[in-house]
Short mmCIF file of C-alpha atoms in Angstrom, two decimals:
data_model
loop_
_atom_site.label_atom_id
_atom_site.label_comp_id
_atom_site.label_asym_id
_atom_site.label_seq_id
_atom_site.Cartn_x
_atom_site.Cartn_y
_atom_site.Cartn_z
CA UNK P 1 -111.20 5.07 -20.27
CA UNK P 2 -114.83 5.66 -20.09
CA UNK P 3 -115.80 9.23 -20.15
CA UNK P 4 -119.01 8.70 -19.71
CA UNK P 5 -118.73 6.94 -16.46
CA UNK P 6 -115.23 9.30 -15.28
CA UNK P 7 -118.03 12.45 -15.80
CA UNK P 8 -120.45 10.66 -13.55
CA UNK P 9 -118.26 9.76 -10.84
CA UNK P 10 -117.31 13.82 -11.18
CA UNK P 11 -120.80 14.28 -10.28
CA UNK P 12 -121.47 12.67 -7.72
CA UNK P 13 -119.45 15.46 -5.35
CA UNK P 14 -122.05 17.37 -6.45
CA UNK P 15 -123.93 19.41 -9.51
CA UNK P 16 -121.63 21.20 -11.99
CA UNK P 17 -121.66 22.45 -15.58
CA UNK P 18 -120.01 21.54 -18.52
CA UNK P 19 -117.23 23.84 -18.62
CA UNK P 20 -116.64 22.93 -14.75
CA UNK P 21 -116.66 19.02 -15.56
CA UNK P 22 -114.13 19.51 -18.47
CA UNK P 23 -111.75 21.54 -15.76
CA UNK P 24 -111.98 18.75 -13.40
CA UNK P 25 -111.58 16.16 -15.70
CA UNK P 26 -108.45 17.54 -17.23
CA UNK P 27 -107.11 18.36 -13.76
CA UNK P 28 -107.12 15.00 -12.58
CA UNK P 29 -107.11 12.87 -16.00
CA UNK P 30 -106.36 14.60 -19.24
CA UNK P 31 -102.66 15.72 -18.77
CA UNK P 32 -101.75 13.97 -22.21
CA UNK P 33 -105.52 13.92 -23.40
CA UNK P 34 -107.76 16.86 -22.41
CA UNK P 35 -111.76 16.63 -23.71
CA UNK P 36 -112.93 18.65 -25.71
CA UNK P 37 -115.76 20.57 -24.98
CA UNK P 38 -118.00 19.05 -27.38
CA UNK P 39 -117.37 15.32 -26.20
CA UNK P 40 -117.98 16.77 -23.12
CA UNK P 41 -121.57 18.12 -23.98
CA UNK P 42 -122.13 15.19 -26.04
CA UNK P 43 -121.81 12.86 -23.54
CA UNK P 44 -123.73 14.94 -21.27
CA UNK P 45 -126.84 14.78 -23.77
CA UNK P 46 -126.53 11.50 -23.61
CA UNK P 47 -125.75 10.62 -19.98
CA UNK P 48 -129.58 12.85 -19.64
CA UNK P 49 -131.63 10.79 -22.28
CA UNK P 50 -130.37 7.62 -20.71
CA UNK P 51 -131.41 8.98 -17.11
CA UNK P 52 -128.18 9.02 -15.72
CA UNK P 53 -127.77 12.60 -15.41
CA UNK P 54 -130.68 15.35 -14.99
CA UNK P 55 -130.59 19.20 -15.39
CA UNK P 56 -130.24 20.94 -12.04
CA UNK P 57 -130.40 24.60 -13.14
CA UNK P 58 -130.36 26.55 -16.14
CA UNK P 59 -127.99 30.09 -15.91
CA UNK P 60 -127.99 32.65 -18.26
CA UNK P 61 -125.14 34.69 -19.16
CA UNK P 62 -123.55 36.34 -21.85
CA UNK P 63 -123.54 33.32 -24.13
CA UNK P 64 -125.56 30.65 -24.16
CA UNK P 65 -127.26 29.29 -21.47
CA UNK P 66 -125.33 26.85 -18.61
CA UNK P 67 -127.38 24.24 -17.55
CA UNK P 68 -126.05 22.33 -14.39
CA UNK P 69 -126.26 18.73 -13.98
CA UNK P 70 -126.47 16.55 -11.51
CA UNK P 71 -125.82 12.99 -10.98
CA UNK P 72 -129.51 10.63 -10.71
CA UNK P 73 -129.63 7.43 -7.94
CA UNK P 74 -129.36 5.86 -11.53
CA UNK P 75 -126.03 7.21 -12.46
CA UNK P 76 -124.74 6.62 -8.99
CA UNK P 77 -125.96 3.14 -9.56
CA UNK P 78 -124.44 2.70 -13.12
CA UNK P 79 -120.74 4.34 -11.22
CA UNK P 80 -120.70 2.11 -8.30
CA UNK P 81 -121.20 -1.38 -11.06
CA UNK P 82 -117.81 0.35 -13.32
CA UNK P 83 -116.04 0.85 -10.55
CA UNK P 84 -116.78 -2.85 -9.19
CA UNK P 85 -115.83 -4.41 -12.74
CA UNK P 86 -112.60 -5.36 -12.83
CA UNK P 87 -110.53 -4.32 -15.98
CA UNK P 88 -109.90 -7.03 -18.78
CA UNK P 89 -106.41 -7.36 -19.12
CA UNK P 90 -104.97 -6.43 -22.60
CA UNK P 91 -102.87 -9.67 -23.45
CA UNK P 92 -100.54 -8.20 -26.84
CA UNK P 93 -100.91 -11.80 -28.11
CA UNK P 94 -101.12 -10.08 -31.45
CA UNK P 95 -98.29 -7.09 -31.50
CA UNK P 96 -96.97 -5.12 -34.17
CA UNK P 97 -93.40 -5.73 -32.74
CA UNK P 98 -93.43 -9.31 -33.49
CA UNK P 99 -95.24 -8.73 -37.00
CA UNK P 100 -92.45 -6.45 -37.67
CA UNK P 101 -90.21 -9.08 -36.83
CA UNK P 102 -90.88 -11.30 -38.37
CA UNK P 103 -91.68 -9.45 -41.84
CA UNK P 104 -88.09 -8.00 -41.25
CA UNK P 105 -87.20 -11.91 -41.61
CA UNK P 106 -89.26 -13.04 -44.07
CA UNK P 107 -87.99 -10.05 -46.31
CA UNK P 108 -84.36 -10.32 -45.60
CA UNK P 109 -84.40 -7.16 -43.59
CA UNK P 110 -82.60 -6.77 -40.32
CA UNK P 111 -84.62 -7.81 -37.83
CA UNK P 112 -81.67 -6.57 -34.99
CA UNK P 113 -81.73 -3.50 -36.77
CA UNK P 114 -85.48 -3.02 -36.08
CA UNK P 115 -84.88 -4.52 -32.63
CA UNK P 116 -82.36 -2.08 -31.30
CA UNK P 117 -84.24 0.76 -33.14
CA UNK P 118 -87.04 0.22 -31.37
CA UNK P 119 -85.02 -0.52 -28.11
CA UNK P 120 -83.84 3.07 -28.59
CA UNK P 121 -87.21 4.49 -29.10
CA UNK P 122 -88.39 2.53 -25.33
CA UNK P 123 -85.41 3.93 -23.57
CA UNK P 124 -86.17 7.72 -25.53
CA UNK P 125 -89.54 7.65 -24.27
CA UNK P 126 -88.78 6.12 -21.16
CA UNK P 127 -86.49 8.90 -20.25
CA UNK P 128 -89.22 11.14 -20.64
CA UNK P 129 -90.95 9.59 -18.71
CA UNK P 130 -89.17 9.65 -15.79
CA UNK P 131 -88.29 13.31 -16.02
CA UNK P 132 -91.78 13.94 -16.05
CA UNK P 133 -92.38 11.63 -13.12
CA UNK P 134 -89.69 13.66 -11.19
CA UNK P 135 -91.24 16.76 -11.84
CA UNK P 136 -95.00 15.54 -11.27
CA UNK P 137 -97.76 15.52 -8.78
CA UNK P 138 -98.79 11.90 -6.85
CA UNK P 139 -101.31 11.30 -9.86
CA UNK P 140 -98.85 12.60 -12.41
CA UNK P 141 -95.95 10.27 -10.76
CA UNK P 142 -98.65 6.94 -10.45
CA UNK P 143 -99.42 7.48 -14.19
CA UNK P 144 -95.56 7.29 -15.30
CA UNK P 145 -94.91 4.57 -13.41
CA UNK P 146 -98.01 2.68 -15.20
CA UNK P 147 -96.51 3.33 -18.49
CA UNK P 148 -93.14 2.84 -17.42
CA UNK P 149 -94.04 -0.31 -16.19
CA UNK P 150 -95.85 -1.26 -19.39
CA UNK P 151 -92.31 -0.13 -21.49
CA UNK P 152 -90.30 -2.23 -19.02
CA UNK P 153 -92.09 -5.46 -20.33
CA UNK P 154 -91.75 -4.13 -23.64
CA UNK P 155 -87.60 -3.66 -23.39
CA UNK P 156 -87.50 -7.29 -21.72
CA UNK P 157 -89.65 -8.78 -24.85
CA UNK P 158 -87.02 -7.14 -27.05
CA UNK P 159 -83.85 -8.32 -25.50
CA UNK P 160 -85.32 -12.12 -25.42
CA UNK P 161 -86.65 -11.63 -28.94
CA UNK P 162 -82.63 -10.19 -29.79
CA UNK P 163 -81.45 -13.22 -28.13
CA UNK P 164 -83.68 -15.72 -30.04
CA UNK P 165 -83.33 -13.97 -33.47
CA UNK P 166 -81.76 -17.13 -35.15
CA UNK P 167 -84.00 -20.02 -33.94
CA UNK P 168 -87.31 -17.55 -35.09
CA UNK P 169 -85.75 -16.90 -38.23
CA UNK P 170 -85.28 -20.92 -38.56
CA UNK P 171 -88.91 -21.14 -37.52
CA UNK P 172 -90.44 -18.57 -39.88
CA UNK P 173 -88.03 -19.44 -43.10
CA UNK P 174 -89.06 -23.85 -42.58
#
């Protein structure tokens, strides 16, 4: 996720401060990964030398002072071109799994055993998952159900992979 651009596109319902853009963001996006408030002011310092951003008041308080930012018709810009590009898809074609695999093979080690281990682990987390899902808000639910998804896939891989242990172990030991 880009922070950068998920702090902008915060912005742009109108000026806030740091502190306010870390409670929004973990509101709506950092249930498993809040910021912390220096990334937050880090990437503020920077979203302000590249032009994106711009100080919109300076407070003072008890501590230091609380500048405000706002978004500039160059952050907007730089928001509206993420949100247009499309997401590369993340294609596994190199996954630990199937190293594990086939090092399990190649090393005389049960490669079933590490199959329905990790099976185990899926369905564990999966589980979770779901509870959590129950339990959740719209985002909260929408989240799950991209991970479940994503652990779905996963469980399929390792029930063909179970079922085509022999002719891979052929394959790796010619």
């Amino acid at each position: 996720m880009s922070i950068s651009h998920t702090l902008l596109g915060l912005l742009e319902s109108g000026p806030r401060h740091g502190y306010d853009l870390k409670r929004a963001f973990d509101e709506r996006f950092g249930h498993d990964r809040p910021l912390h408030y220096g990334q937050v002011y880090s990437t503020m310092s920077r979203l302000l030398k590249n032009g994106l951003v711009e100080v919109d008041g300076i407070e003072a308080g008890g501590g230091p002072e609380r500048k405000r930012y706002a978004i500039t018709d160059a952050g907007v810009t730089d928001v509206a071109q993420w949100l247009a590009q499309p997401e590369k898809p993340e294609p596994y074609l190199q996954s630990t799994l199937y190293t594990k695999v086939v090092l399990a093979i190649l090393t005389g080690r049960s490669a079933a055993d590490l199959l329905d281990a990790q099976r185990a682990e899926h369905l564990r987390l999966m589980r979770i998952l779901t509870d959590r899902k129950r339990r959740g808000d719209l985002a909260d639910q929408l989240v799950c159900d991209h991970a479940l998804f994503h652990l779905e896939a996963d469980l399929r891989w390792l029930e063909l992979t179970a079922a085509r242990l022999d002719q891979l172990a052929k394959a790796v030991r010619a």
